Amino acid sequence: MSYETIRIERKDKGVVWVTIDNPPANALSENLMNDLEQLVDELSSDRNARVVVLASANEKIFVAGADLKGMIAGGSQFAGNESGISEQSGRMQKCFDRFATMPVPVIAAINGHALGGGCELAMACDFRIMAQGRGKIGLTEVSLGLIPGAGGTQRMTRLLGRAKATELIFFSKRLDAQEAFEVGLVNKVTTPESLEEETLDFAEELAEGAVRAMGLAKEAINAAEGSIEEGMNVEANAFAQTFKTGEPGVGLAAFFQRKKANFLPKK
Ligand code: COA
């Protein structure tokens, strides 16, 4: 299969190394979403794929989240098209959920910023290994007047508990690797130079194990958390509602003007 924004390398022991390369920021553009959807289709029917690693070609960004430029460009449609927006959110939720339910271990090798949808994609993986020093991880949507719309409200709450998830989401906290490790958002911290090697060692160790059993354990672990579906629907609808509040206009304009957004009502 051919891809525009990702590269796939098949390494020893059935490790599939996927490099996301969608300049300038690895934002989740239409092209990248198409490729991720095609990738899960390809991997799902590949019995030789024992462990999947998602990595980035960008020096300091893993994935910078939803395509904010696309969002601005599509702004006028967004205003009047609530069901279209929740469909877009649903599309990302479904795509990321296919990584979360893939019957082999999936690892995010986070070399730099994993913000918004980048954090959501990483949270859909079984493991997050993050390099200290090049970037931050977090659900930053509220700072833009949006909410996480690709499973983030559901997955962060499940991973970290309600209290921590609420704090990180409301304040749009960006954590460095060490802080993320301390709250349990990442499993392991490395230096930028050793990220690839340490992730590969970790992936190979998993690949040497009974990956079919891991896949079945993953199914049961997912079941232990209860159905995520209802929460996903609420999240997609709530994401669409944000476009009626007027806040995304303020947040997105401030982002592109490199200013802090001021959401207080004008006097
Ligand atoms: N969507 C589209 N383009 C994005 C983007 C996004 N999510 N994030 C960054 N970019 C673009 C910038 O507009 C810039 O483009 P330009 O070179 O044409 O001006 C380029 O990527 C580099 O970004 P820049 O902000 O200049 O780099 P930086 O090193 O100062 O900061 C980030 C990198 C990722 C920390 C910063 O861009 C950022 O905070 N992005 C938004 C992340 C976010 O909140 N995502 C959630 C979306 S819901």
XYZ file of C-alpha atoms and ligand atoms in Angstrom:
315
model
C 0.000 0.000 0.000
C 1.210 3.509 -0.582
C 1.191 6.337 1.925
C 1.785 10.085 1.703
C 2.443 10.972 5.319
C 3.814 7.827 6.947
C 6.649 5.387 6.349
C 6.618 1.765 7.432
C 9.717 -0.264 8.288
C 9.547 -3.932 9.112
C 12.213 -4.683 11.687
C 13.356 -7.975 13.255
C 11.004 -10.092 15.332
C 7.860 -8.669 13.751
C 8.299 -5.114 15.009
C 6.582 -2.673 12.626
C 8.057 0.809 12.955
C 5.733 3.522 11.649
C 7.170 7.010 11.155
C 4.732 9.891 10.835
C 6.092 12.517 8.452
C 3.581 15.286 7.760
C 5.381 18.657 7.860
C 5.477 21.157 9.354
C 3.940 19.856 12.608
C 2.600 16.329 11.976
C -0.900 17.791 12.403
C -3.773 15.364 11.878
C -4.658 16.607 8.409
C -6.994 14.816 6.013
C -3.984 13.082 4.399
C -2.594 11.835 7.698
C -6.027 10.621 8.836
C -6.455 8.730 5.533
C -3.041 7.143 5.992
C -3.662 6.156 9.628
C -6.959 4.542 8.613
C -5.230 2.653 5.811
C -2.439 1.653 8.196
C -4.807 0.041 10.715
C -6.459 -1.847 7.855
C -3.076 -3.069 6.642
C -1.825 -4.081 10.076
C -5.068 -5.756 11.075
C -4.675 -8.296 8.296
C -0.936 -8.820 8.796
C -0.162 -11.869 10.965
C 3.567 -11.032 10.827
C 3.077 -7.751 12.671
C 3.788 -8.606 16.336
C 4.359 -5.141 17.824
C 3.630 -1.712 16.335
C 5.583 1.452 17.131
C 4.302 4.924 16.200
C 7.136 7.450 15.894
C 7.743 10.818 14.258
C 10.151 12.158 11.644
C 9.907 15.691 13.081
C 12.799 16.678 15.327
C 10.681 18.174 18.112
C 7.069 17.259 17.440
C 5.440 13.829 17.773
C 1.980 14.989 16.590
C 0.737 18.588 17.107
C -2.932 17.593 17.160
C -5.869 18.520 14.992
C -5.069 20.514 11.886
C -5.711 24.031 13.205
C -4.991 25.610 9.834
C -7.597 23.335 8.263
C -9.973 24.231 11.064
C -9.577 27.957 10.404
C -9.940 27.400 6.671
C -13.112 25.395 7.298
C -14.337 27.838 9.951
C -17.361 29.078 8.102
C -18.650 25.560 7.429
C -17.996 24.616 11.052
C -20.229 27.409 12.345
C -23.373 26.012 10.801
C -22.606 22.322 10.537
C -22.863 20.683 13.909
C -23.404 17.133 12.672
C -20.426 17.464 10.291
C -18.199 18.452 13.207
C -19.301 15.607 15.428
C -18.778 13.265 12.452
C -15.179 14.501 12.151
C -14.647 13.933 15.832
C -16.231 10.486 15.495
C -13.888 9.658 12.634
C -10.800 10.388 14.759
C -12.269 8.550 17.749
C -12.873 5.457 15.608
C -9.474 5.550 13.982
C -7.618 5.892 17.315
C -9.838 3.254 18.874
C -8.634 0.784 16.278
C -5.111 1.206 17.701
C -6.537 0.789 21.212
C -8.184 -2.481 20.194
C -5.497 -3.786 17.826
C -4.733 -7.335 18.984
C -0.971 -6.714 19.300
C 0.944 -4.275 21.529
C 1.183 -0.708 20.230
C 3.820 1.747 21.495
C 4.043 5.525 21.013
C 7.686 6.684 20.771
C 7.187 10.325 21.740
C 10.194 12.372 20.698
C 8.596 15.811 21.142
C 5.274 17.631 21.463
C 2.231 15.342 21.694
C -0.553 17.875 22.032
C -4.311 17.638 21.625
C -4.954 14.830 19.145
C -1.261 13.853 19.418
C -1.783 13.096 23.094
C -5.050 11.332 22.241
C -3.321 9.129 19.678
C -0.553 8.345 22.189
C -3.134 7.474 24.848
C -4.764 5.008 22.453
C -1.451 3.099 22.438
C -0.633 0.488 25.097
C 2.640 2.157 26.051
C 4.072 5.672 25.845
C 7.840 6.133 25.895
C 8.850 9.791 25.890
C 12.118 11.645 25.463
C 12.842 14.356 28.010
C 13.653 17.824 26.726
C 12.271 18.270 23.205
C 8.552 18.719 23.816
C 5.496 18.444 26.019
C 2.454 16.210 26.200
C -1.090 17.240 27.060
C -4.683 17.867 26.093
C -4.484 21.522 25.101
C -7.876 21.916 23.407
C -9.576 23.946 26.152
C -6.955 26.682 25.741
C -8.325 27.031 22.192
C -11.973 27.080 23.293
C -12.405 23.448 22.165
C -12.495 20.141 24.000
C -10.607 16.924 23.295
C -12.681 15.290 20.568
C -10.714 12.168 19.665
C -11.259 10.107 22.792
C -9.118 12.231 25.131
C -11.774 12.896 27.771
C -12.479 9.171 27.972
C -8.944 7.830 27.811
C -7.262 10.333 30.115
C -9.949 9.811 32.744
C -9.452 6.050 32.492
C -5.663 6.313 32.577
C -5.202 8.901 35.322
C -8.515 9.110 37.193
C -11.079 11.886 37.199
C -9.297 14.364 39.484
C -6.035 14.471 37.522
C -7.764 14.340 34.127
C -10.023 17.267 35.045
C -7.053 19.337 36.205
C -4.957 18.584 33.124
C -7.857 19.171 30.682
C -9.293 22.362 32.256
C -5.854 23.977 32.548
C -4.650 22.564 29.189
C -1.497 21.471 31.010
C 1.547 20.672 28.926
C 3.767 18.223 30.836
C 7.374 17.421 30.126
C 8.351 13.748 29.995
C 9.356 13.536 33.647
C 6.131 15.216 34.843
C 4.097 12.955 32.562
C 5.901 9.930 34.016
C 5.146 11.093 37.559
C 1.383 11.299 36.899
C 1.383 7.973 35.019
C 0.779 9.387 31.556
C 3.985 7.900 30.160
C 5.558 4.570 31.037
C 9.206 5.395 30.510
C 11.438 8.443 30.040
C 14.541 8.447 27.851
C 16.984 10.974 26.453
C 16.207 12.194 22.904
C 19.287 10.333 21.650
C 18.311 7.001 23.194
C 14.549 7.080 22.457
C 14.744 4.997 19.299
C 17.080 2.361 20.697
C 15.251 2.017 24.014
C 11.874 1.841 22.283
C 13.162 -0.809 19.900
C 14.531 -2.881 22.832
C 11.186 -2.528 24.596
C 9.302 -3.511 21.412
C 11.556 -6.517 20.777
C 11.123 -7.739 24.332
C 7.356 -7.615 23.824
C 7.697 -9.259 20.390
C 9.627 -12.184 21.927
C 6.670 -12.801 24.238
C 3.294 -14.412 23.585
C 1.806 -11.565 21.603
C -1.420 -13.430 20.862
C -1.967 -13.781 24.619
C -1.176 -10.076 25.000
C -3.813 -9.290 22.367
C -6.389 -11.338 24.254
C -5.342 -9.774 27.569
C -5.769 -6.360 25.915
C -9.319 -7.265 24.938
C -10.061 -8.210 28.547
C -8.304 -5.127 29.960
C -10.405 -2.942 27.646
C -13.522 -4.745 28.906
C -12.483 -4.093 32.520
C -12.820 -0.389 31.845
C -16.389 -0.772 30.604
C -17.825 0.350 27.287
C -16.231 3.519 25.991
C -18.874 4.015 23.307
C -21.415 6.107 25.172
C -18.719 8.463 26.466
C -17.318 8.797 22.935
C -20.725 9.862 21.606
C -21.116 12.433 24.369
C -17.597 13.696 23.651
C -18.212 14.048 19.880
C -21.445 15.970 20.487
C -19.826 18.185 23.120
C -16.931 18.852 20.741
C -19.442 20.044 18.121
C -21.204 22.228 20.715
C -17.968 24.158 21.369
C -18.352 25.776 17.950
C -21.572 27.434 19.128
C -19.958 29.059 22.167
C -17.839 31.588 20.275
C -14.783 30.446 22.258
C -12.931 28.614 19.440
C -12.888 31.863 17.428
C -11.070 33.578 20.290
C -8.750 30.651 21.047
C -7.732 29.900 17.462
C -7.160 33.570 16.598
C -4.931 33.929 19.666
C -2.966 30.793 18.738
C -2.121 32.120 15.290
C -1.289 35.563 16.728
C 0.970 33.773 19.251
C -0.912 35.393 22.157
C -2.601 33.999 25.231
C -6.347 33.848 24.582
C -8.574 36.088 26.686
C -12.002 34.495 27.014
C -13.435 37.105 29.404
C -16.490 38.875 27.980
C -15.676 42.250 26.428
C -16.798 45.195 28.593
N -2.202 22.451 13.089
C -1.717 23.057 12.014
N -0.517 23.658 11.988
C 0.188 23.642 13.119
C -0.267 23.027 14.305
C -1.528 22.408 14.263
N -2.033 21.773 15.309
N 0.672 23.182 15.268
C 1.679 23.862 14.705
N 1.393 24.152 13.419
C 2.226 24.875 12.451
C 2.450 26.334 12.873
O 1.360 27.137 12.477
C 3.742 26.632 12.144
O 3.446 26.802 10.791
P 4.200 27.942 9.935
O 5.643 27.510 9.942
O 3.524 27.868 8.604
O 3.942 29.236 10.687
C 4.512 25.319 12.240
O 3.521 24.296 12.444
C 5.499 25.245 13.384
O 4.812 25.616 14.575
P 5.376 26.733 15.576
O 4.265 27.070 16.538
O 5.980 27.864 14.805
O 6.540 25.918 16.273
P 6.986 25.932 17.781
O 8.170 25.057 17.838
O 7.069 27.318 18.303
O 5.779 25.206 18.573
C 4.092 23.577 19.021
C 5.380 23.876 18.260
C 3.588 22.206 18.546
C 4.359 23.544 20.523
C 3.029 24.685 18.742
O 2.925 24.867 17.331
C 1.653 24.375 19.265
O 1.386 24.601 20.435
N 0.757 23.910 18.384
C -0.637 23.682 18.742
C -0.777 22.436 19.524
C -2.183 22.258 19.979
O -2.693 22.925 20.866
N -2.841 21.259 19.377
C -4.179 20.916 19.723
C -5.068 21.197 18.602
S -6.758 20.832 19.015
